[in-house]
């Protein structure tokens, strides 16, 4: 563990089949007015909405609702929530849904009392310190992958400027508590489930493929990758397998609650490309990541060869016997590609809604970080996009 770190995570996790009952002890900790934030129809059709409303009523809360939060939540939707918070003086924002709903709730919470500047410019573009009151957020998670339930991430799409920007807020904006019942994910479509698992895997790989160290964090990442792979295979055969769905759920939380980034430099270039891809196509986040990852890793592996060899052997079980490092590393990336095919993950940008004309715009607007094994040029980003078109 070569790099110094301080670790603090303020989110209480209530995990398991009976975790919704924990609302009864959590709700009294907050004021009278709760804003329920949710998506389009998932929580109404699976009955969760009624259960949550019953708990809020039993706790004597006044309920304000923001519904219709879409995947890749937009700035204008977030600002609708901001208006409601200001009008009703909301004491707690309760997000019920996937990462998009939780991200939108966090965005509302920090933007509600940001009155000195446009909140998107201040917090998502300039990453200024949070200098205003923040409304507490909590979540009930129904779709797995982002890790938003236990981190400060909030990814918001500004429609007019076609910018999908992620901000990692400090612990003040983390959910105060998150309820994780794997059974709520049983109704998630296969498409969204595999997209979410690839998102988890991508978070792990973004943190893994940087530096040459061999710290404990890398061992943790390898285990979480193996668990994600094994349990997705089980869940694809039987989506109602509680053990598999619960492992998938907890893997996602651990993959981005900052534990797997401790004492490491981190890459995140795949996410930067996907964000702009998402801004133009509105594709499912995990699918966009999968498409970009394969050509990206084939471009950069030479610059982090030993780590790619380790990934191939430790995560995918590639045999090293009689092979060069180069061959082993490439077999690891081939194994990742084979897994995407096996699970029906979409890796063609055309299928994800991109047009050829979009590619240069996506490339030009992609943020280049330079924390991985190779700092990309805009031209290389374009090549990557063309390769997975
Ligand atoms: O709109 P509804 O009806 O709710 O349907 C949703 C949505 O269509 C559906 N769904 C959710 N729970 C369901 C369900 N359908 C049936 N049964 C259920 N129980 O799933 C669809 C996708 O939901 P969404 O929340 O968009 O998915 P996800 O959790 O993958 O979130 C993606 C967003 O999170 C951002 C992404 O960029 C994207 O905007 N990210 C957030 C991060 C963070 N906060 O740290 C990090 C990630 O890297 C990521 O960038
Ligand atoms: Zn992600």
Tab-separated table of C-alpha atoms in Angstrom, residues 187-338:
chain	number	residue	atom	x	y	z
A	187	UNK	CA	-37.661	-7.750	-12.419
A	188	UNK	CA	-34.710	-5.987	-14.089
A	189	UNK	CA	-34.529	-7.064	-17.754
A	190	UNK	CA	-31.683	-9.314	-18.888
A	191	UNK	CA	-30.380	-6.459	-21.041
A	192	UNK	CA	-30.160	-4.101	-18.066
A	193	UNK	CA	-28.776	-6.807	-15.775
A	194	UNK	CA	-25.829	-7.603	-18.047
A	195	UNK	CA	-25.279	-3.906	-18.672
A	196	UNK	CA	-25.106	-3.346	-14.914
A	197	UNK	CA	-22.668	-6.212	-14.331
A	198	UNK	CA	-20.398	-4.929	-17.086
A	199	UNK	CA	-20.535	-1.507	-15.425
A	200	UNK	CA	-19.332	-3.114	-12.182
A	201	UNK	CA	-16.553	-4.934	-14.052
A	202	UNK	CA	-15.557	-1.728	-15.788
A	203	UNK	CA	-15.304	0.125	-12.472
A	204	UNK	CA	-13.002	-2.613	-11.250
A	205	UNK	CA	-10.863	-2.591	-14.402
A	206	UNK	CA	-10.629	1.215	-14.420
A	207	UNK	CA	-9.117	1.024	-10.944
A	208	UNK	CA	-6.968	-2.044	-11.678
A	209	UNK	CA	-5.318	-0.940	-14.925
A	210	UNK	CA	-3.147	1.829	-13.561
A	211	UNK	CA	0.220	1.538	-11.799
A	212	UNK	CA	2.390	-1.576	-11.506
A	213	UNK	CA	1.914	-2.127	-7.798
A	214	UNK	CA	0.782	-5.341	-6.186
A	215	UNK	CA	-1.154	-3.968	-3.288
A	216	UNK	CA	-4.068	-5.608	-1.504
A	217	UNK	CA	-6.508	-3.496	-3.512
A	218	UNK	CA	-5.493	-5.344	-6.682
A	219	UNK	CA	-6.179	-8.712	-5.040
A	220	UNK	CA	-9.606	-7.470	-3.906
A	221	UNK	CA	-10.391	-6.293	-7.441
A	222	UNK	CA	-9.456	-9.664	-8.944
A	223	UNK	CA	-11.807	-11.441	-6.540
A	224	UNK	CA	-14.675	-9.074	-7.270
A	225	UNK	CA	-14.153	-9.510	-11.010
A	226	UNK	CA	-14.251	-13.305	-10.624
A	227	UNK	CA	-17.371	-13.119	-8.484
A	228	UNK	CA	-19.067	-10.830	-11.036
A	229	UNK	CA	-18.265	-13.221	-13.882
A	230	UNK	CA	-19.368	-16.380	-12.019
A	231	UNK	CA	-22.567	-14.897	-10.637
A	232	UNK	CA	-23.666	-13.310	-13.903
A	233	UNK	CA	-23.439	-16.760	-15.484
A	234	UNK	CA	-25.699	-18.176	-12.764
A	235	UNK	CA	-28.168	-15.278	-12.938
A	236	UNK	CA	-28.444	-15.549	-16.709
A	237	UNK	CA	-29.592	-19.160	-16.282
A	238	UNK	CA	-31.877	-18.333	-13.362
A	239	UNK	CA	-32.666	-14.642	-12.832
A	240	UNK	CA	-34.450	-15.486	-9.558
A	241	UNK	CA	-31.350	-17.052	-7.969
A	242	UNK	CA	-31.124	-15.039	-4.752
A	243	UNK	CA	-27.525	-15.957	-4.017
A	244	UNK	CA	-26.362	-14.857	-7.479
A	245	UNK	CA	-28.404	-11.637	-7.505
A	246	UNK	CA	-27.251	-10.762	-4.001
A	247	UNK	CA	-23.604	-11.339	-4.919
A	248	UNK	CA	-24.024	-9.214	-8.037
A	249	UNK	CA	-25.574	-6.474	-5.929
A	250	UNK	CA	-22.869	-6.414	-3.269
A	251	UNK	CA	-20.075	-6.669	-5.850
A	252	UNK	CA	-21.391	-3.509	-7.487
A	253	UNK	CA	-21.435	-1.628	-4.198
A	254	UNK	CA	-17.914	-2.723	-3.284
A	255	UNK	CA	-16.626	-1.923	-6.768
A	256	UNK	CA	-17.284	1.775	-6.382
A	257	UNK	CA	-17.585	2.658	-2.717
A	258	UNK	CA	-13.927	3.745	-2.999
A	259	UNK	CA	-12.447	0.686	-1.210
A	260	UNK	CA	-11.219	-0.701	-4.531
A	261	UNK	CA	-9.440	2.537	-5.338
A	262	UNK	CA	-7.435	2.815	-2.134
A	263	UNK	CA	-3.718	3.432	-2.451
A	264	UNK	CA	-3.880	3.254	-6.232
A	265	UNK	CA	-3.763	5.569	-9.194
A	266	UNK	CA	-6.795	4.957	-11.433
A	267	UNK	CA	-7.557	5.166	-15.127
A	268	UNK	CA	-11.273	6.014	-15.911
A	269	UNK	CA	-10.616	6.738	-19.611
A	270	UNK	CA	-13.213	4.177	-20.737
A	271	UNK	CA	-15.824	6.009	-18.675
A	272	UNK	CA	-14.834	9.365	-20.153
A	273	UNK	CA	-15.401	8.033	-23.678
A	274	UNK	CA	-18.674	6.335	-22.707
A	275	UNK	CA	-20.034	9.476	-21.105
A	276	UNK	CA	-19.847	11.381	-24.373
A	277	UNK	CA	-21.130	8.340	-26.254
A	278	UNK	CA	-24.088	8.374	-23.862
A	279	UNK	CA	-24.608	12.113	-24.355
A	280	UNK	CA	-25.031	11.539	-28.087
A	281	UNK	CA	-26.830	8.168	-28.129
A	282	UNK	CA	-28.509	7.793	-24.712
A	283	UNK	CA	-27.250	4.176	-24.696
A	284	UNK	CA	-27.257	1.944	-21.609
A	285	UNK	CA	-24.121	2.896	-19.688
A	286	UNK	CA	-22.698	-0.630	-19.279
A	287	UNK	CA	-23.185	-1.497	-22.945
A	288	UNK	CA	-21.332	1.627	-24.044
A	289	UNK	CA	-18.482	0.757	-21.691
A	290	UNK	CA	-18.208	-2.765	-23.083
A	291	UNK	CA	-18.033	-1.535	-26.669
A	292	UNK	CA	-15.259	0.937	-25.925
A	293	UNK	CA	-13.278	-1.296	-23.540
A	294	UNK	CA	-12.184	-3.903	-26.072
A	295	UNK	CA	-10.423	-1.628	-28.600
A	296	UNK	CA	-9.150	0.557	-25.760
A	297	UNK	CA	-7.463	-2.294	-23.916
A	298	UNK	CA	-6.040	-3.692	-27.163
A	299	UNK	CA	-4.452	-0.285	-27.749
A	300	UNK	CA	-2.981	0.261	-24.285
A	301	UNK	CA	-2.031	-3.221	-23.012
A	302	UNK	CA	1.581	-2.960	-24.236
A	303	UNK	CA	2.137	-0.009	-21.930
A	304	UNK	CA	1.042	-1.949	-18.856
A	305	UNK	CA	2.058	-5.388	-20.021
A	306	UNK	CA	2.774	-7.023	-16.651
A	307	UNK	CA	-0.593	-5.964	-15.266
A	308	UNK	CA	-2.423	-7.285	-18.316
A	309	UNK	CA	-0.562	-10.592	-17.932
A	310	UNK	CA	-1.622	-10.743	-14.304
A	311	UNK	CA	-5.235	-9.937	-15.286
A	312	UNK	CA	-5.261	-12.721	-17.889
A	313	UNK	CA	-3.912	-15.364	-15.542
A	314	UNK	CA	-5.622	-14.346	-12.292
A	315	UNK	CA	-9.045	-13.291	-13.556
A	316	UNK	CA	-9.544	-15.440	-16.661
A	317	UNK	CA	-7.315	-18.405	-15.839
A	318	UNK	CA	-5.232	-18.053	-18.998
A	319	UNK	CA	-2.356	-20.540	-18.958
A	320	UNK	CA	1.055	-18.888	-19.210
A	321	UNK	CA	2.906	-22.006	-20.309
A	322	UNK	CA	5.049	-21.594	-23.412
A	323	UNK	CA	3.644	-18.157	-24.229
A	324	UNK	CA	5.124	-14.697	-24.436
A	325	UNK	CA	3.807	-11.966	-22.130
A	326	UNK	CA	2.233	-10.357	-25.167
A	327	UNK	CA	0.309	-13.530	-26.051
A	328	UNK	CA	-0.917	-14.017	-22.484
A	329	UNK	CA	-2.067	-10.406	-22.209
A	330	UNK	CA	-3.963	-10.571	-25.490
A	331	UNK	CA	-5.615	-13.849	-24.475
A	332	UNK	CA	-6.928	-12.073	-21.389
A	333	UNK	CA	-8.557	-9.388	-23.527
A	334	UNK	CA	-9.888	-12.098	-25.873
A	335	UNK	CA	-11.429	-13.815	-22.831
A	336	UNK	CA	-13.161	-10.557	-21.887
A	337	UNK	CA	-14.516	-10.278	-25.415
A	338	UNK	CA	-15.717	-13.899	-25.402
